[in-house]
Amino acid sequence: MTSEKVAKIGMFTALAMIFGYIETLIPLNFGVPGMKLGLSNIVTVTALYVMGAGPALAVTVLRIFLVSMTFGNMAALMYSLAGGLLSFLGMALLKKAKGFSVVGVSILGGALHNTGQLAVAMAVVENIRLASYLPILLIGGTATGFLIGLASARIILRLRKAEHA
Amino acid sequence: MKKKDVILAACILAIALGGLLFMKTRDHQKGSALNVMVDGELYASYSLDEDRTIRLSLDGGENTFRIENGSVRMLSADCPDQYCVEHAAISADHETIVCLPHRLVLEIRGGEEKDVDA
Ligand SMILES: [Zn+2]
């Protein structure tokens, strides 16, 4: 791994932490467990396109551990990890498939993020009934994924332009 | 945005709408009892016919909820996320209010459908 790559991973992780922090400041409560704005996903999506799957995974895992340890707790870590990894896996696979843009990849990521968090919530309270939250979480994840995809697409375009300049 | 993106989004939304419709068809009847589940185990059960306020002191923390006119609402809780307090009141069979940090689930159960005249 080159030092340039390490530096980039560090920079992306720092950015993701800032987004994660901003999100804790936004008093937006959807009233559904597991539902979040997922601002840090902008960084994961961007890292996936700019640096590839390996470094993007490193950024995602680092960000989740650091944000949970700084602003959250162990329970928060479990939800974030389940949501973050499931979402990352889906996005990395969809990016490899032909015919999807950043927005499509991000939409799947948003939907899977919420699904992963709900799955952990169901395991924690040992209640399968929580599945009734899934439709709302899927709709919410699609909407936030769409917006985050649009934002990420712009950032990716700028970064690529900057690299070639 | 490409064509496949739109198809993907449509598929996810179709699953979500299907789930919502499915729940609409089976969760419309009024409940008759409230089950309090802690860590997946039945902790207590209350009739919805009787209005009362109940304060629970659990390992995770405190939750106070009220049963009134057949519906249940979380009045207060000392959990960090407060999702349970902001949740709308529940009254129909199978509806739940979850307090994830306290591993607490309030769940409405059963209408009186078994009351069949022979
Ligand atoms: Zn709560």
PDB file of C-alpha atoms and ligand atoms in Angstrom:
ATOM      1  CA  MET A   1       0.000   0.000   0.000  1.00  0.00           C
ATOM      2  CA  THR A   2       1.449   3.330  -0.995  1.00  0.00           C
ATOM      3  CA  SER A   3       1.713   6.221   1.439  1.00  0.00           C
ATOM      4  CA  GLU A   4      -0.552   8.205  -0.857  1.00  0.00           C
ATOM      5  CA  LYS A   5      -3.255   5.587  -0.415  1.00  0.00           C
ATOM      6  CA  VAL A   6      -2.841   5.559   3.369  1.00  0.00           C
ATOM      7  CA  ALA A   7      -3.099   9.343   3.420  1.00  0.00           C
ATOM      8  CA  LYS A   8      -6.260   9.215   1.284  1.00  0.00           C
ATOM      9  CA  ILE A   9      -7.867   6.593   3.530  1.00  0.00           C
ATOM     10  CA  GLY A  10      -7.058   8.763   6.550  1.00  0.00           C
ATOM     11  CA  MET A  11      -8.516  11.843   4.912  1.00  0.00           C
ATOM     12  CA  PHE A  12     -11.708  10.057   3.847  1.00  0.00           C
ATOM     13  CA  THR A  13     -12.100   8.563   7.331  1.00  0.00           C
ATOM     14  CA  ALA A  14     -11.729  11.996   8.935  1.00  0.00           C
ATOM     15  CA  LEU A  15     -14.363  13.382   6.541  1.00  0.00           C
ATOM     16  CA  ALA A  16     -16.715  10.490   7.318  1.00  0.00           C
ATOM     17  CA  MET A  17     -16.301  11.168  11.043  1.00  0.00           C
ATOM     18  CA  ILE A  18     -17.221  14.804  10.539  1.00  0.00           C
ATOM     19  CA  PHE A  19     -20.350  13.765   8.650  1.00  0.00           C
ATOM     20  CA  GLY A  20     -21.144  11.275  11.405  1.00  0.00           C
ATOM     21  CA  TYR A  21     -20.759  14.036  13.986  1.00  0.00           C
ATOM     22  CA  ILE A  22     -22.935  16.466  12.023  1.00  0.00           C
ATOM     23  CA  GLU A  23     -25.591  13.783  11.886  1.00  0.00           C
ATOM     24  CA  THR A  24     -25.633  13.463  15.695  1.00  0.00           C
ATOM     25  CA  LEU A  25     -26.239  17.242  15.836  1.00  0.00           C
ATOM     26  CA  ILE A  26     -29.253  17.144  13.512  1.00  0.00           C
ATOM     27  CA  PRO A  27     -32.278  16.570  15.744  1.00  0.00           C
ATOM     28  CA  LEU A  28     -34.027  14.635  13.016  1.00  0.00           C
ATOM     29  CA  ASN A  29     -35.929  11.734  14.500  1.00  0.00           C
ATOM     30  CA  PHE A  30     -37.922   9.514  12.162  1.00  0.00           C
ATOM     31  CA  GLY A  31     -39.562   7.711  15.075  1.00  0.00           C
ATOM     32  CA  VAL A  32     -38.427   4.399  13.638  1.00  0.00           C
ATOM     33  CA  PRO A  33     -35.537   2.490  15.171  1.00  0.00           C
ATOM     34  CA  GLY A  34     -32.661   2.142  12.739  1.00  0.00           C
ATOM     35  CA  MET A  35     -33.615   5.031  10.504  1.00  0.00           C
ATOM     36  CA  LYS A  36     -30.874   7.531   9.884  1.00  0.00           C
ATOM     37  CA  LEU A  37     -29.949  10.156   7.350  1.00  0.00           C
ATOM     38  CA  GLY A  38     -26.697   8.295   6.618  1.00  0.00           C
ATOM     39  CA  LEU A  39     -24.630  11.350   5.706  1.00  0.00           C
ATOM     40  CA  SER A  40     -21.372   9.421   6.160  1.00  0.00           C
ATOM     41  CA  ASN A  41     -22.474   7.217   3.299  1.00  0.00           C
ATOM     42  CA  ILE A  42     -21.512  10.065   0.963  1.00  0.00           C
ATOM     43  CA  VAL A  43     -17.906   9.331   1.903  1.00  0.00           C
ATOM     44  CA  THR A  44     -18.254   5.543   1.537  1.00  0.00           C
ATOM     45  CA  VAL A  45     -19.819   5.898  -1.922  1.00  0.00           C
ATOM     46  CA  THR A  46     -17.206   8.432  -3.012  1.00  0.00           C
ATOM     47  CA  ALA A  47     -14.335   6.286  -1.677  1.00  0.00           C
ATOM     48  CA  LEU A  48     -15.751   3.262  -3.515  1.00  0.00           C
ATOM     49  CA  TYR A  49     -15.601   5.094  -6.842  1.00  0.00           C
ATOM     50  CA  VAL A  50     -12.399   7.058  -6.320  1.00  0.00           C
ATOM     51  CA  MET A  51     -10.243   4.459  -4.526  1.00  0.00           C
ATOM     52  CA  GLY A  52     -11.921   1.085  -5.079  1.00  0.00           C
ATOM     53  CA  ALA A  53     -13.487  -1.538  -2.795  1.00  0.00           C
ATOM     54  CA  GLY A  54     -10.554  -2.330  -0.465  1.00  0.00           C
ATOM     55  CA  PRO A  55      -9.751   1.214   0.698  1.00  0.00           C
ATOM     56  CA  ALA A  56     -13.478   2.064   0.823  1.00  0.00           C
ATOM     57  CA  LEU A  57     -14.070  -0.884   3.166  1.00  0.00           C
ATOM     58  CA  ALA A  58     -11.194   0.314   5.367  1.00  0.00           C
ATOM     59  CA  VAL A  59     -12.731   3.801   5.498  1.00  0.00           C
ATOM     60  CA  THR A  60     -16.161   2.382   6.379  1.00  0.00           C
ATOM     61  CA  VAL A  61     -14.945   0.111   9.192  1.00  0.00           C
ATOM     62  CA  LEU A  62     -12.586   2.756  10.634  1.00  0.00           C
ATOM     63  CA  ARG A  63     -15.326   5.379  10.546  1.00  0.00           C
ATOM     64  CA  ILE A  64     -17.854   3.124  12.305  1.00  0.00           C
ATOM     65  CA  PHE A  65     -15.439   2.204  15.105  1.00  0.00           C
ATOM     66  CA  LEU A  66     -14.233   5.773  15.615  1.00  0.00           C
ATOM     67  CA  VAL A  67     -17.698   7.388  15.503  1.00  0.00           C
ATOM     68  CA  SER A  68     -19.207   4.764  17.823  1.00  0.00           C
ATOM     69  CA  MET A  69     -16.374   5.116  20.318  1.00  0.00           C
ATOM     70  CA  THR A  70     -16.440   8.914  20.212  1.00  0.00           C
ATOM     71  CA  PHE A  71     -20.130   9.785  20.023  1.00  0.00           C
ATOM     72  CA  GLY A  72     -21.928   6.515  20.749  1.00  0.00           C
ATOM     73  CA  ASN A  73     -21.755   3.291  22.699  1.00  0.00           C
ATOM     74  CA  MET A  74     -21.384  -0.453  22.187  1.00  0.00           C
ATOM     75  CA  ALA A  75     -25.003  -0.908  21.099  1.00  0.00           C
ATOM     76  CA  ALA A  76     -24.582   1.852  18.539  1.00  0.00           C
ATOM     77  CA  LEU A  77     -21.467   0.086  17.278  1.00  0.00           C
ATOM     78  CA  MET A  78     -23.385  -3.146  16.620  1.00  0.00           C
ATOM     79  CA  TYR A  79     -26.144  -1.399  14.655  1.00  0.00           C
ATOM     80  CA  SER A  80     -23.716   0.694  12.669  1.00  0.00           C
ATOM     81  CA  LEU A  81     -21.509  -2.263  11.875  1.00  0.00           C
ATOM     82  CA  ALA A  82     -24.393  -4.450  10.686  1.00  0.00           C
ATOM     83  CA  GLY A  83     -25.874  -1.642   8.614  1.00  0.00           C
ATOM     84  CA  GLY A  84     -22.547  -0.387   7.322  1.00  0.00           C
ATOM     85  CA  LEU A  85     -21.139  -3.746   6.256  1.00  0.00           C
ATOM     86  CA  LEU A  86     -24.344  -5.019   4.632  1.00  0.00           C
ATOM     87  CA  SER A  87     -24.691  -1.733   2.793  1.00  0.00           C
ATOM     88  CA  PHE A  88     -21.039  -1.774   1.718  1.00  0.00           C
ATOM     89  CA  LEU A  89     -21.253  -5.350   0.437  1.00  0.00           C
ATOM     90  CA  GLY A  90     -24.354  -4.575  -1.624  1.00  0.00           C
ATOM     91  CA  MET A  91     -22.861  -1.409  -3.075  1.00  0.00           C
ATOM     92  CA  ALA A  92     -19.515  -3.013  -3.954  1.00  0.00           C
ATOM     93  CA  LEU A  93     -21.315  -5.862  -5.767  1.00  0.00           C
ATOM     94  CA  LEU A  94     -23.738  -3.575  -7.585  1.00  0.00           C
ATOM     95  CA  LYS A  95     -20.898  -1.332  -8.719  1.00  0.00           C
ATOM     96  CA  LYS A  96     -19.303  -4.371 -10.380  1.00  0.00           C
ATOM     97  CA  ALA A  97     -22.562  -5.215 -12.154  1.00  0.00           C
ATOM     98  CA  LYS A  98     -23.038  -3.358 -15.400  1.00  0.00           C
ATOM     99  CA  GLY A  99     -25.597  -0.667 -16.005  1.00  0.00           C
ATOM    100  CA  PHE A 100     -25.935   1.014 -12.607  1.00  0.00           C
ATOM    101  CA  SER A 101     -24.827   4.565 -11.820  1.00  0.00           C
ATOM    102  CA  VAL A 102     -23.647   6.065  -8.534  1.00  0.00           C
ATOM    103  CA  VAL A 103     -27.274   6.884  -7.693  1.00  0.00           C
ATOM    104  CA  GLY A 104     -28.429   3.266  -8.096  1.00  0.00           C
ATOM    105  CA  VAL A 105     -25.514   1.983  -6.031  1.00  0.00           C
ATOM    106  CA  SER A 106     -26.271   4.527  -3.324  1.00  0.00           C
ATOM    107  CA  ILE A 107     -30.000   3.674  -3.296  1.00  0.00           C
ATOM    108  CA  LEU A 108     -29.217   0.000  -2.682  1.00  0.00           C
ATOM    109  CA  GLY A 109     -26.742   1.060   0.006  1.00  0.00           C
ATOM    110  CA  GLY A 110     -29.374   3.164   1.778  1.00  0.00           C
ATOM    111  CA  ALA A 111     -31.970   0.392   1.714  1.00  0.00           C
ATOM    112  CA  LEU A 112     -29.507  -2.268   2.915  1.00  0.00           C
ATOM    113  CA  HIS A 113     -28.121   0.015   5.616  1.00  0.00           C
ATOM    114  CA  ASN A 114     -31.532   0.304   7.253  1.00  0.00           C
ATOM    115  CA  THR A 115     -32.254  -3.400   6.723  1.00  0.00           C
ATOM    116  CA  GLY A 116     -29.027  -4.397   8.504  1.00  0.00           C
ATOM    117  CA  GLN A 117     -29.749  -2.136  11.456  1.00  0.00           C
ATOM    118  CA  LEU A 118     -33.286  -3.454  11.761  1.00  0.00           C
ATOM    119  CA  ALA A 119     -31.990  -7.042  11.689  1.00  0.00           C
ATOM    120  CA  VAL A 120     -29.743  -6.322  14.681  1.00  0.00           C
ATOM    121  CA  ALA A 121     -32.613  -4.578  16.455  1.00  0.00           C
ATOM    122  CA  MET A 122     -34.782  -7.672  15.915  1.00  0.00           C
ATOM    123  CA  ALA A 123     -32.041  -9.871  17.369  1.00  0.00           C
ATOM    124  CA  VAL A 124     -31.558  -7.571  20.368  1.00  0.00           C
ATOM    125  CA  VAL A 125     -35.197  -7.474  21.470  1.00  0.00           C
ATOM    126  CA  GLU A 126     -35.802 -11.001  20.124  1.00  0.00           C
ATOM    127  CA  ASN A 127     -38.985  -9.895  18.439  1.00  0.00           C
ATOM    128  CA  ILE A 128     -39.747 -10.793  14.842  1.00  0.00           C
ATOM    129  CA  ARG A 129     -42.642  -8.280  14.847  1.00  0.00           C
ATOM    130  CA  LEU A 130     -40.133  -5.493  14.328  1.00  0.00           C
ATOM    131  CA  ALA A 131     -40.146  -6.587  10.702  1.00  0.00           C
ATOM    132  CA  SER A 132     -43.225  -4.382  10.386  1.00  0.00           C
ATOM    133  CA  TYR A 133     -40.831  -1.410  10.346  1.00  0.00           C
ATOM    134  CA  LEU A 134     -39.096  -2.762   7.242  1.00  0.00           C
ATOM    135  CA  PRO A 135     -41.343  -1.151   4.586  1.00  0.00           C
ATOM    136  CA  ILE A 136     -40.918   2.327   6.100  1.00  0.00           C
ATOM    137  CA  LEU A 137     -37.176   1.748   6.468  1.00  0.00           C
ATOM    138  CA  LEU A 138     -36.889   0.614   2.839  1.00  0.00           C
ATOM    139  CA  ILE A 139     -38.748   3.683   1.585  1.00  0.00           C
ATOM    140  CA  GLY A 140     -36.645   5.954   3.788  1.00  0.00           C
ATOM    141  CA  GLY A 141     -33.425   4.235   2.744  1.00  0.00           C
ATOM    142  CA  THR A 142     -34.317   4.599  -0.944  1.00  0.00           C
ATOM    143  CA  ALA A 143     -35.044   8.302  -0.522  1.00  0.00           C
ATOM    144  CA  THR A 144     -31.891   9.103   1.452  1.00  0.00           C
ATOM    145  CA  GLY A 145     -29.858   6.827  -0.822  1.00  0.00           C
ATOM    146  CA  PHE A 146     -31.104   8.771  -3.844  1.00  0.00           C
ATOM    147  CA  LEU A 147     -30.101  12.137  -2.365  1.00  0.00           C
ATOM    148  CA  ILE A 148     -26.752  10.826  -1.155  1.00  0.00           C
ATOM    149  CA  GLY A 149     -26.136   9.320  -4.602  1.00  0.00           C
ATOM    150  CA  LEU A 150     -26.734  12.684  -6.286  1.00  0.00           C
ATOM    151  CA  ALA A 151     -24.364  14.410  -3.860  1.00  0.00           C
ATOM    152  CA  SER A 152     -21.706  11.693  -4.234  1.00  0.00           C
ATOM    153  CA  ALA A 153     -21.887  11.814  -8.046  1.00  0.00           C
ATOM    154  CA  ARG A 154     -21.039  15.531  -7.954  1.00  0.00           C
ATOM    155  CA  ILE A 155     -18.148  15.005  -5.552  1.00  0.00           C
ATOM    156  CA  ILE A 156     -16.740  12.102  -7.607  1.00  0.00           C
ATOM    157  CA  LEU A 157     -16.883  14.224 -10.764  1.00  0.00           C
ATOM    158  CA  ARG A 158     -14.975  17.076  -9.088  1.00  0.00           C
ATOM    159  CA  LEU A 159     -12.359  14.765  -7.563  1.00  0.00           C
ATOM    160  CA  ARG A 160     -11.705  13.148 -10.933  1.00  0.00           C
ATOM    161  CA  LYS A 161     -11.417  16.536 -12.610  1.00  0.00           C
ATOM    162  CA  ALA A 162      -8.990  17.655  -9.886  1.00  0.00           C
ATOM    163  CA  GLU A 163      -6.851  14.564 -10.327  1.00  0.00           C
ATOM    164  CA  HIS A 164      -6.508  15.125 -14.055  1.00  0.00           C
ATOM    165  CA  ALA A 165      -5.857  18.831 -13.747  1.00  0.00           C
TER     166      ALA A 165
ATOM    167  CA  MET B   1     -29.398   8.157 -13.288  1.00  0.00           C
ATOM    168  CA  LYS B   2     -29.652   5.155 -15.557  1.00  0.00           C
ATOM    169  CA  LYS B   3     -32.546   2.915 -16.495  1.00  0.00           C
ATOM    170  CA  LYS B   4     -31.367   0.105 -14.227  1.00  0.00           C
ATOM    171  CA  ASP B   5     -31.185   2.551 -11.299  1.00  0.00           C
ATOM    172  CA  VAL B   6     -34.861   3.348 -11.781  1.00  0.00           C
ATOM    173  CA  ILE B   7     -35.733  -0.353 -11.991  1.00  0.00           C
ATOM    174  CA  LEU B   8     -33.797  -1.037  -8.792  1.00  0.00           C
ATOM    175  CA  ALA B   9     -35.531   1.801  -6.914  1.00  0.00           C
ATOM    176  CA  ALA B  10     -38.919   0.634  -8.246  1.00  0.00           C
ATOM    177  CA  CYS B  11     -38.224  -2.936  -7.032  1.00  0.00           C
ATOM    178  CA  ILE B  12     -37.287  -1.793  -3.516  1.00  0.00           C
ATOM    179  CA  LEU B  13     -40.346   0.462  -3.298  1.00  0.00           C
ATOM    180  CA  ALA B  14     -42.567  -2.356  -4.616  1.00  0.00           C
ATOM    181  CA  ILE B  15     -41.325  -4.662  -1.830  1.00  0.00           C
ATOM    182  CA  ALA B  16     -41.980  -1.911   0.722  1.00  0.00           C
ATOM    183  CA  LEU B  17     -45.509  -1.210  -0.579  1.00  0.00           C
ATOM    184  CA  GLY B  18     -46.247  -4.940  -0.710  1.00  0.00           C
ATOM    185  CA  GLY B  19     -45.212  -5.189   2.941  1.00  0.00           C
ATOM    186  CA  LEU B  20     -47.399  -2.232   3.900  1.00  0.00           C
ATOM    187  CA  LEU B  21     -50.420  -3.660   2.078  1.00  0.00           C
ATOM    188  CA  PHE B  22     -49.855  -7.051   3.681  1.00  0.00           C
ATOM    189  CA  MET B  23     -49.842  -5.476   7.138  1.00  0.00           C
ATOM    190  CA  LYS B  24     -52.943  -3.398   6.369  1.00  0.00           C
ATOM    191  CA  THR B  25     -54.900  -6.550   5.597  1.00  0.00           C
ATOM    192  CA  ARG B  26     -54.059  -8.318   8.819  1.00  0.00           C
ATOM    193  CA  ASP B  27     -53.467  -5.665  11.467  1.00  0.00           C
ATOM    194  CA  HIS B  28     -56.718  -3.741  11.401  1.00  0.00           C
ATOM    195  CA  GLN B  29     -58.606  -5.311  14.280  1.00  0.00           C
ATOM    196  CA  LYS B  30     -58.563  -3.711  17.704  1.00  0.00           C
ATOM    197  CA  GLY B  31     -56.363  -5.337  20.307  1.00  0.00           C
ATOM    198  CA  SER B  32     -57.573  -6.454  23.724  1.00  0.00           C
ATOM    199  CA  ALA B  33     -54.369  -6.804  25.733  1.00  0.00           C
ATOM    200  CA  LEU B  34     -50.915  -5.316  26.043  1.00  0.00           C
ATOM    201  CA  ASN B  35     -47.932  -7.621  26.395  1.00  0.00           C
ATOM    202  CA  VAL B  36     -44.764  -6.175  27.863  1.00  0.00           C
ATOM    203  CA  MET B  37     -41.732  -8.033  26.534  1.00  0.00           C
ATOM    204  CA  VAL B  38     -38.265  -7.619  28.006  1.00  0.00           C
ATOM    205  CA  ASP B  39     -35.328  -9.338  26.315  1.00  0.00           C
ATOM    206  CA  GLY B  40     -37.800 -11.310  24.236  1.00  0.00           C
ATOM    207  CA  GLU B  41     -39.554 -12.752  27.310  1.00  0.00           C
ATOM    208  CA  LEU B  42     -43.097 -11.954  28.435  1.00  0.00           C
ATOM    209  CA  TYR B  43     -42.648  -9.646  31.431  1.00  0.00           C
ATOM    210  CA  ALA B  44     -46.229  -8.584  32.124  1.00  0.00           C
ATOM    211  CA  SER B  45     -49.635  -8.407  30.465  1.00  0.00           C
ATOM    212  CA  TYR B  46     -52.385  -5.809  30.906  1.00  0.00           C
ATOM    213  CA  SER B  47     -55.964  -5.511  29.703  1.00  0.00           C
ATOM    214  CA  LEU B  48     -56.665  -2.562  27.397  1.00  0.00           C
ATOM    215  CA  ASP B  49     -60.133  -2.126  28.936  1.00  0.00           C
ATOM    216  CA  GLU B  50     -58.771  -0.531  32.067  1.00  0.00           C
ATOM    217  CA  ASP B  51     -57.151   2.922  31.903  1.00  0.00           C
ATOM    218  CA  ARG B  52     -53.966   3.105  33.930  1.00  0.00           C
ATOM    219  CA  THR B  53     -50.406   4.431  33.992  1.00  0.00           C
ATOM    220  CA  ILE B  54     -47.596   1.946  34.520  1.00  0.00           C
ATOM    221  CA  ARG B  55     -44.023   2.704  35.463  1.00  0.00           C
ATOM    222  CA  LEU B  56     -41.432   0.056  34.688  1.00  0.00           C
ATOM    223  CA  SER B  57     -38.048  -0.036  36.341  1.00  0.00           C
ATOM    224  CA  LEU B  58     -35.820  -2.334  34.308  1.00  0.00           C
ATOM    225  CA  ASP B  59     -32.123  -3.115  34.280  1.00  0.00           C
ATOM    226  CA  GLY B  60     -31.702  -0.817  31.286  1.00  0.00           C
ATOM    227  CA  GLY B  61     -33.633   2.092  32.796  1.00  0.00           C
ATOM    228  CA  GLU B  62     -37.138   3.428  33.329  1.00  0.00           C
ATOM    229  CA  ASN B  63     -40.152   3.563  31.026  1.00  0.00           C
ATOM    230  CA  THR B  64     -43.575   4.951  31.853  1.00  0.00           C
ATOM    231  CA  PHE B  65     -46.540   4.209  29.615  1.00  0.00           C
ATOM    232  CA  ARG B  66     -50.272   4.810  29.769  1.00  0.00           C
ATOM    233  CA  ILE B  67     -53.195   2.665  28.710  1.00  0.00           C
ATOM    234  CA  GLU B  68     -56.187   4.838  27.841  1.00  0.00           C
ATOM    235  CA  ASN B  69     -59.321   4.190  25.765  1.00  0.00           C
ATOM    236  CA  GLY B  70     -57.837   0.994  24.381  1.00  0.00           C
ATOM    237  CA  SER B  71     -54.614   2.558  23.159  1.00  0.00           C
ATOM    238  CA  VAL B  72     -51.109   2.646  24.613  1.00  0.00           C
ATOM    239  CA  ARG B  73     -48.612   5.498  24.594  1.00  0.00           C
ATOM    240  CA  MET B  74     -45.113   5.837  26.066  1.00  0.00           C
ATOM    241  CA  LEU B  75     -45.197   8.844  28.382  1.00  0.00           C
ATOM    242  CA  SER B  76     -41.544   9.011  29.330  1.00  0.00           C
ATOM    243  CA  ALA B  77     -38.329   7.031  29.295  1.00  0.00           C
ATOM    244  CA  ASP B  78     -34.730   7.667  30.252  1.00  0.00           C
ATOM    245  CA  CYS B  79     -33.342   5.999  27.129  1.00  0.00           C
ATOM    246  CA  PRO B  80     -30.878   8.004  25.026  1.00  0.00           C
ATOM    247  CA  ASP B  81     -32.760   7.896  21.712  1.00  0.00           C
ATOM    248  CA  GLN B  82     -36.359   8.650  22.894  1.00  0.00           C
ATOM    249  CA  TYR B  83     -37.786   6.823  19.872  1.00  0.00           C
ATOM    250  CA  CYS B  84     -40.290   5.052  22.125  1.00  0.00           C
ATOM    251  CA  VAL B  85     -41.633   8.332  23.555  1.00  0.00           C
ATOM    252  CA  GLU B  86     -42.055   9.901  20.117  1.00  0.00           C
ATOM    253  CA  HIS B  87     -43.771   6.817  18.725  1.00  0.00           C
ATOM    254  CA  ALA B  88     -47.467   7.270  17.973  1.00  0.00           C
ATOM    255  CA  ALA B  89     -49.981   5.552  20.261  1.00  0.00           C
ATOM    256  CA  ILE B  90     -50.764   1.931  19.384  1.00  0.00           C
ATOM    257  CA  SER B  91     -54.141   0.193  19.573  1.00  0.00           C
ATOM    258  CA  ALA B  92     -54.401  -2.438  16.817  1.00  0.00           C
ATOM    259  CA  ASP B  93     -53.452  -6.100  17.056  1.00  0.00           C
ATOM    260  CA  HIS B  94     -49.718  -6.720  16.482  1.00  0.00           C
ATOM    261  CA  GLU B  95     -48.707  -3.073  16.765  1.00  0.00           C
ATOM    262  CA  THR B  96     -45.554  -2.434  18.787  1.00  0.00           C
ATOM    263  CA  ILE B  97     -43.642   0.321  20.523  1.00  0.00           C
ATOM    264  CA  VAL B  98     -39.983  -0.555  20.894  1.00  0.00           C
ATOM    265  CA  CYS B  99     -37.464   0.872  23.327  1.00  0.00           C
ATOM    266  CA  LEU B 100     -34.313  -0.575  21.847  1.00  0.00           C
ATOM    267  CA  PRO B 101     -31.819   0.700  24.451  1.00  0.00           C
ATOM    268  CA  HIS B 102     -33.889  -0.937  27.212  1.00  0.00           C
ATOM    269  CA  ARG B 103     -34.652  -4.053  25.138  1.00  0.00           C
ATOM    270  CA  LEU B 104     -38.313  -3.414  25.792  1.00  0.00           C
ATOM    271  CA  VAL B 105     -41.207  -4.127  23.442  1.00  0.00           C
ATOM    272  CA  LEU B 106     -44.818  -3.124  24.102  1.00  0.00           C
ATOM    273  CA  GLU B 107     -47.018  -5.291  21.923  1.00  0.00           C
ATOM    274  CA  ILE B 108     -50.790  -5.188  21.406  1.00  0.00           C
ATOM    275  CA  ARG B 109     -52.395  -8.612  21.267  1.00  0.00           C
ATOM    276  CA  GLY B 110     -55.618 -10.254  20.247  1.00  0.00           C
ATOM    277  CA  GLY B 111     -59.095  -9.083  19.357  1.00  0.00           C
ATOM    278  CA  GLU B 112     -62.057 -11.131  20.605  1.00  0.00           C
ATOM    279  CA  GLU B 113     -62.463 -13.226  17.476  1.00  0.00           C
ATOM    280  CA  LYS B 114     -62.594 -16.528  19.421  1.00  0.00           C
ATOM    281  CA  ASP B 115     -65.937 -15.509  20.933  1.00  0.00           C
ATOM    282  CA  VAL B 116     -68.038 -17.593  18.516  1.00  0.00           C
ATOM    283  CA  ASP B 117     -71.607 -18.576  19.331  1.00  0.00           C
ATOM    284  CA  ALA B 118     -72.250 -22.285  18.883  1.00  0.00           C
TER     285      ALA B 118
HETATM  286 ZN    ZN C   1     -36.813   4.291  24.562  1.00  0.00          ZN
END
